[in-house]
Each structure stands twice: as structure tokens, then as C-alpha cells.
Amino acid sequence: MRFTINGEDIDVKADIRTSLLDLLRNNLGFTGTKKGCDQGACGACTVLVDGERINSCLALAVQYQGRSITTVEGLASNGNLHPLQQAFIEHEGFQCGYCTPGQLCSAIGMMGEVNRNVPSVVTKQLMAASVALDEIELRERMSGNLCRCGAYNGIVDAISQALVETRNKAKEGTPA
């Protein structure tokens, strides 16, 4: 099977019944992605595939051949944390850290959905030019990622900060 993982082309031999999560962790050593419930309920295994968030425990790796996969290890670049990682530190979004990789990948995928005006179940104005990302909207969009330590307030604050910073940099024309 061939993938692009964190920007690197990778060929790997694996059983076609292997989940994407197990391929990443067991075959390729990307242990940042966590195995939580292994049933798609906790979000600890969330990764980005072509920028979209998925639960890697529910995905067969063979389905994602030729796609671009980003794990938490691929978020920082050139020795700099992703703005969302930095915001998690600043707002104490980390607790035990087990859910953090999935939270980070999910939040990045969610921010892409918001930027494309993809509504959620609580979006009030479906025909609005842009989705207003208030706290209720943000919490609903992140509801598939559980944090047993209860760091939700810090996580919400971190995502809000990173989203504002990303939008401001986009307006300025500088990369996030």
C-alpha cells in the first residue's frame, strides 16, 4: 500500500484487513495517534485524510491508499508548533494528553469545515455567508472527541484563539 503521510510518500506491506489506526501505530510507528475505544466513539484516533477528519480505528487502511494522511506528528513544521498546538499549551488544553492528538486533528479538520461553511446540527443560519463559530457551535463540532480529564474549557479557548489567529493571518496573506 502507498500513502503520503505527513508529507512523506510511504510504501508499506500490510494485511488488507488492517485498520488505518493499526497501520499508523503498529506498522509505521506513528504512535501519536491513540487507540482509545476502538469503536469510533472517543475520537482519540482522529487523523486528517486530505484535510478531512476521520476516526482511523473505523477505517481500513487499504481504502486510503494514495491519499494524504496527517497525524499529530505532521502538524508542526520547521521546528515550530502548529498555532493550535501552541494555543493548547497557552490555554491548558492538555491534561493527560491522551486525547490531545485526536483533539488537535479534529479541531483542524473542523476549522476547515467552518471555513467552507459546512453547517453542523446546531447551525442556526444555514444560508448565511459564513458559519458563526460561537461556543455552542464549537462544542457541537468537537463533540466526537472525548476528554476524560475534563479539559474542555481550555480546549474550547485554544481552538477559538487559533481560529481567530488563522483567520487574521489569512486576511494579512501570511501562512498560518
mmCIF file of C-alpha atoms in Angstrom:
data_model
loop_
_atom_site.group_PDB
_atom_site.id
_atom_site.type_symbol
_atom_site.label_atom_id
_atom_site.label_comp_id
_atom_site.label_asym_id
_atom_site.label_seq_id
_atom_site.Cartn_x
_atom_site.Cartn_y
_atom_site.Cartn_z
ATOM 1 C CA MET A 1 0.000 0.000 0.000
ATOM 2 C CA ARG A 2 1.166 3.522 -0.760
ATOM 3 C CA PHE A 3 0.300 6.648 1.213
ATOM 4 C CA THR A 4 1.515 10.176 1.747
ATOM 5 C CA ILE A 5 1.833 10.526 5.497
ATOM 6 C CA ASN A 6 2.792 13.868 6.989
ATOM 7 C CA GLY A 7 4.072 14.912 3.568
ATOM 8 C CA GLU A 8 6.260 11.842 3.011
ATOM 9 C CA ASP A 9 5.493 9.134 0.437
ATOM 10 C CA ILE A 10 5.448 5.765 2.165
ATOM 11 C CA ASP A 11 5.116 2.223 0.822
ATOM 12 C CA VAL A 12 4.157 -0.415 3.334
ATOM 13 C CA LYS A 13 3.136 -4.042 3.200
ATOM 14 C CA ALA A 14 0.202 -4.860 5.418
ATOM 15 C CA ASP A 15 -2.742 -7.212 5.662
ATOM 16 C CA ILE A 16 -5.675 -5.699 3.782
ATOM 17 C CA ARG A 17 -7.772 -6.125 6.938
ATOM 18 C CA THR A 18 -5.565 -3.679 8.870
ATOM 19 C CA SER A 19 -7.247 -0.565 10.205
ATOM 20 C CA LEU A 20 -5.667 2.761 9.352
ATOM 21 C CA LEU A 21 -5.023 3.276 13.075
ATOM 22 C CA ASP A 22 -3.159 -0.005 13.434
ATOM 23 C CA LEU A 23 -1.195 0.654 10.246
ATOM 24 C CA LEU A 24 -0.115 4.060 11.525
ATOM 25 C CA ARG A 25 0.772 2.883 15.029
ATOM 26 C CA ASN A 26 1.949 -0.703 14.597
ATOM 27 C CA ASN A 27 3.361 -0.803 11.085
ATOM 28 C CA LEU A 28 4.712 2.719 10.740
ATOM 29 C CA GLY A 29 5.428 3.870 14.308
ATOM 30 C CA PHE A 30 3.206 6.974 14.325
ATOM 31 C CA THR A 31 2.240 6.428 17.957
ATOM 32 C CA GLY A 32 0.958 9.961 18.450
ATOM 33 C CA THR A 33 -2.392 8.761 17.172
ATOM 34 C CA LYS A 34 -4.003 6.996 20.114
ATOM 35 C CA LYS A 35 -6.163 3.895 20.333
ATOM 36 C CA GLY A 36 -8.995 4.726 22.707
ATOM 37 C CA CYS A 37 -12.303 2.937 22.453
ATOM 38 C CA ASP A 38 -11.541 1.263 19.095
ATOM 39 C CA GLN A 39 -15.224 1.792 18.250
ATOM 40 C CA GLY A 40 -15.249 5.346 16.870
ATOM 41 C CA ALA A 41 -16.837 6.812 19.980
ATOM 42 C CA CYS A 42 -13.974 8.703 21.653
ATOM 43 C CA GLY A 43 -12.085 10.411 18.805
ATOM 44 C CA ALA A 44 -8.615 9.657 20.224
ATOM 45 C CA CYS A 45 -7.645 8.124 16.877
ATOM 46 C CA THR A 46 -8.692 11.107 14.735
ATOM 47 C CA VAL A 47 -6.382 11.870 11.806
ATOM 48 C CA LEU A 48 -6.767 14.034 8.727
ATOM 49 C CA VAL A 49 -7.200 12.454 5.290
ATOM 50 C CA ASP A 50 -6.913 15.046 2.538
ATOM 51 C CA GLY A 51 -7.711 17.607 5.237
ATOM 52 C CA GLU A 52 -10.882 15.866 6.436
ATOM 53 C CA ARG A 53 -11.061 14.360 9.902
ATOM 54 C CA ILE A 54 -11.793 10.667 10.281
ATOM 55 C CA ASN A 55 -11.726 8.081 13.044
ATOM 56 C CA SER A 56 -8.812 5.938 11.943
ATOM 57 C CA CYS A 57 -9.945 2.993 14.082
ATOM 58 C CA LEU A 58 -13.004 2.589 11.843
ATOM 59 C CA ALA A 59 -11.141 2.905 8.542
ATOM 60 C CA LEU A 60 -9.448 0.136 6.638
ATOM 61 C CA ALA A 61 -6.014 1.343 5.556
ATOM 62 C CA VAL A 62 -6.483 -0.124 2.089
ATOM 63 C CA GLN A 63 -9.330 2.350 1.486
ATOM 64 C CA TYR A 64 -6.973 5.289 1.890
ATOM 65 C CA GLN A 65 -4.174 4.271 -0.473
ATOM 66 C CA GLY A 66 -2.878 7.202 -2.479
ATOM 67 C CA ARG A 67 -4.382 9.730 -0.069
ATOM 68 C CA SER A 68 -2.649 12.347 2.044
ATOM 69 C CA ILE A 69 -2.804 11.479 5.743
ATOM 70 C CA THR A 70 -1.805 13.842 8.531
ATOM 71 C CA THR A 71 -1.204 12.642 12.065
ATOM 72 C CA VAL A 72 -0.352 14.753 15.079
ATOM 73 C CA GLU A 73 3.323 14.212 14.236
ATOM 74 C CA GLY A 74 2.757 16.118 10.998
ATOM 75 C CA LEU A 75 1.195 19.254 12.460
ATOM 76 C CA ALA A 76 4.358 21.108 13.484
ATOM 77 C CA SER A 77 6.620 22.349 10.742
ATOM 78 C CA ASN A 78 10.187 23.617 10.600
ATOM 79 C CA GLY A 79 10.532 23.174 14.349
ATOM 80 C CA ASN A 80 7.505 25.342 15.061
ATOM 81 C CA LEU A 81 4.339 24.092 16.685
ATOM 82 C CA HIS A 82 1.121 24.437 14.752
ATOM 83 C CA PRO A 83 -0.741 27.525 16.068
ATOM 84 C CA LEU A 84 -3.363 25.209 17.543
ATOM 85 C CA GLN A 85 -0.727 23.210 19.435
ATOM 86 C CA GLN A 86 0.657 26.471 20.848
ATOM 87 C CA ALA A 87 -2.847 27.590 21.821
ATOM 88 C CA PHE A 88 -3.452 24.263 23.609
ATOM 89 C CA ILE A 89 -0.350 24.972 25.709
ATOM 90 C CA GLU A 90 -1.378 28.553 26.428
ATOM 91 C CA HIS A 91 -4.935 27.605 27.451
ATOM 92 C CA GLU A 92 -4.077 24.391 29.307
ATOM 93 C CA GLY A 93 -5.945 22.259 26.809
ATOM 94 C CA PHE A 94 -3.607 19.408 27.702
ATOM 95 C CA GLN A 95 -4.289 17.255 30.721
ATOM 96 C CA CYS A 96 -3.085 13.669 30.462
ATOM 97 C CA GLY A 97 -2.512 14.264 26.754
ATOM 98 C CA TYR A 98 -4.113 11.016 25.634
ATOM 99 C CA CYS A 99 -6.951 12.687 23.757
ATOM 100 C CA THR A 100 -4.864 15.653 22.613
ATOM 101 C CA PRO A 101 -3.653 14.280 19.249
ATOM 102 C CA GLY A 102 -7.224 13.467 18.215
ATOM 103 C CA GLN A 103 -8.486 16.793 19.554
ATOM 104 C CA LEU A 104 -5.848 18.672 17.552
ATOM 105 C CA CYS A 105 -6.524 16.825 14.296
ATOM 106 C CA SER A 106 -10.269 17.088 14.789
ATOM 107 C CA ALA A 107 -10.080 20.824 15.503
ATOM 108 C CA ILE A 108 -8.011 21.436 12.378
ATOM 109 C CA GLY A 109 -10.483 19.452 10.294
ATOM 110 C CA MET A 110 -13.339 21.309 11.963
ATOM 111 C CA MET A 111 -11.773 24.684 11.198
ATOM 112 C CA GLY A 112 -11.611 23.663 7.539
ATOM 113 C CA GLU A 113 -15.318 22.745 7.647
ATOM 114 C CA VAL A 114 -16.153 26.141 9.153
ATOM 115 C CA ASN A 115 -14.077 27.926 6.526
ATOM 116 C CA ARG A 116 -16.019 26.057 3.816
ATOM 117 C CA ASN A 117 -19.338 26.981 5.532
ATOM 118 C CA VAL A 118 -20.278 23.368 6.244
ATOM 119 C CA PRO A 119 -23.144 23.550 8.748
ATOM 120 C CA SER A 120 -23.452 21.443 11.891
ATOM 121 C CA VAL A 121 -26.609 20.212 13.577
ATOM 122 C CA VAL A 122 -26.755 23.409 15.686
ATOM 123 C CA THR A 123 -26.045 25.912 12.899
ATOM 124 C CA LYS A 124 -28.879 28.417 13.051
ATOM 125 C CA GLN A 125 -28.432 30.213 9.736
ATOM 126 C CA LEU A 126 -27.953 27.537 7.084
ATOM 127 C CA MET A 127 -27.988 30.078 4.251
ATOM 128 C CA ALA A 128 -25.605 32.561 5.907
ATOM 129 C CA ALA A 129 -22.475 33.557 4.009
ATOM 130 C CA SER A 130 -20.324 32.196 6.835
ATOM 131 C CA VAL A 131 -20.838 29.987 9.872
ATOM 132 C CA ALA A 132 -20.717 31.894 13.134
ATOM 133 C CA LEU A 133 -18.462 29.820 15.362
ATOM 134 C CA ASP A 134 -19.788 30.548 18.811
ATOM 135 C CA GLU A 135 -19.126 28.304 21.808
ATOM 136 C CA ILE A 136 -22.237 26.163 21.219
ATOM 137 C CA GLU A 137 -21.261 25.586 17.583
ATOM 138 C CA LEU A 138 -17.668 24.787 18.519
ATOM 139 C CA ARG A 139 -18.632 22.352 21.291
ATOM 140 C CA GLU A 140 -21.071 20.552 18.975
ATOM 141 C CA ARG A 141 -18.460 20.235 16.245
ATOM 142 C CA MET A 142 -15.934 18.805 18.715
ATOM 143 C CA SER A 143 -18.442 16.515 20.450
ATOM 144 C CA GLY A 144 -16.962 13.417 18.821
ATOM 145 C CA ASN A 145 -13.754 13.873 20.797
ATOM 146 C CA LEU A 146 -13.938 12.975 24.450
ATOM 147 C CA CYS A 147 -11.580 14.204 27.171
ATOM 148 C CA ARG A 148 -11.779 12.187 30.332
ATOM 149 C CA CYS A 149 -9.701 14.785 32.206
ATOM 150 C CA GLY A 150 -12.300 17.464 31.580
ATOM 151 C CA ALA A 151 -10.047 19.970 29.822
ATOM 152 C CA TYR A 152 -12.925 21.080 27.613
ATOM 153 C CA ASN A 153 -12.851 24.741 28.636
ATOM 154 C CA GLY A 154 -9.148 25.036 27.801
ATOM 155 C CA ILE A 155 -9.647 23.165 24.539
ATOM 156 C CA VAL A 156 -12.519 25.449 23.507
ATOM 157 C CA ASP A 157 -10.470 28.534 24.394
ATOM 158 C CA ALA A 158 -7.460 27.194 22.458
ATOM 159 C CA ILE A 159 -9.488 26.414 19.343
ATOM 160 C CA SER A 160 -11.180 29.817 19.492
ATOM 161 C CA GLN A 161 -7.813 31.578 19.744
ATOM 162 C CA ALA A 162 -6.262 29.542 16.946
ATOM 163 C CA LEU A 163 -9.241 30.111 14.685
ATOM 164 C CA VAL A 164 -9.066 33.880 15.191
ATOM 165 C CA GLU A 165 -5.300 33.886 14.589
ATOM 166 C CA THR A 166 -5.654 31.745 11.466
ATOM 167 C CA ARG A 167 -8.355 34.000 10.054
ATOM 168 C CA ASN A 168 -6.306 37.128 10.822
ATOM 169 C CA LYS A 169 -3.239 35.659 9.111
ATOM 170 C CA ALA A 170 -5.368 34.701 6.103
ATOM 171 C CA LYS A 171 -6.564 38.303 5.859
ATOM 172 C CA GLU A 172 -2.955 39.502 6.051
ATOM 173 C CA GLY A 173 -1.909 36.947 3.458
ATOM 174 C CA THR A 174 0.616 35.197 5.716
ATOM 175 C CA PRO A 175 0.658 31.419 6.138
ATOM 176 C CA ALA A 176 -0.817 30.008 9.372
#
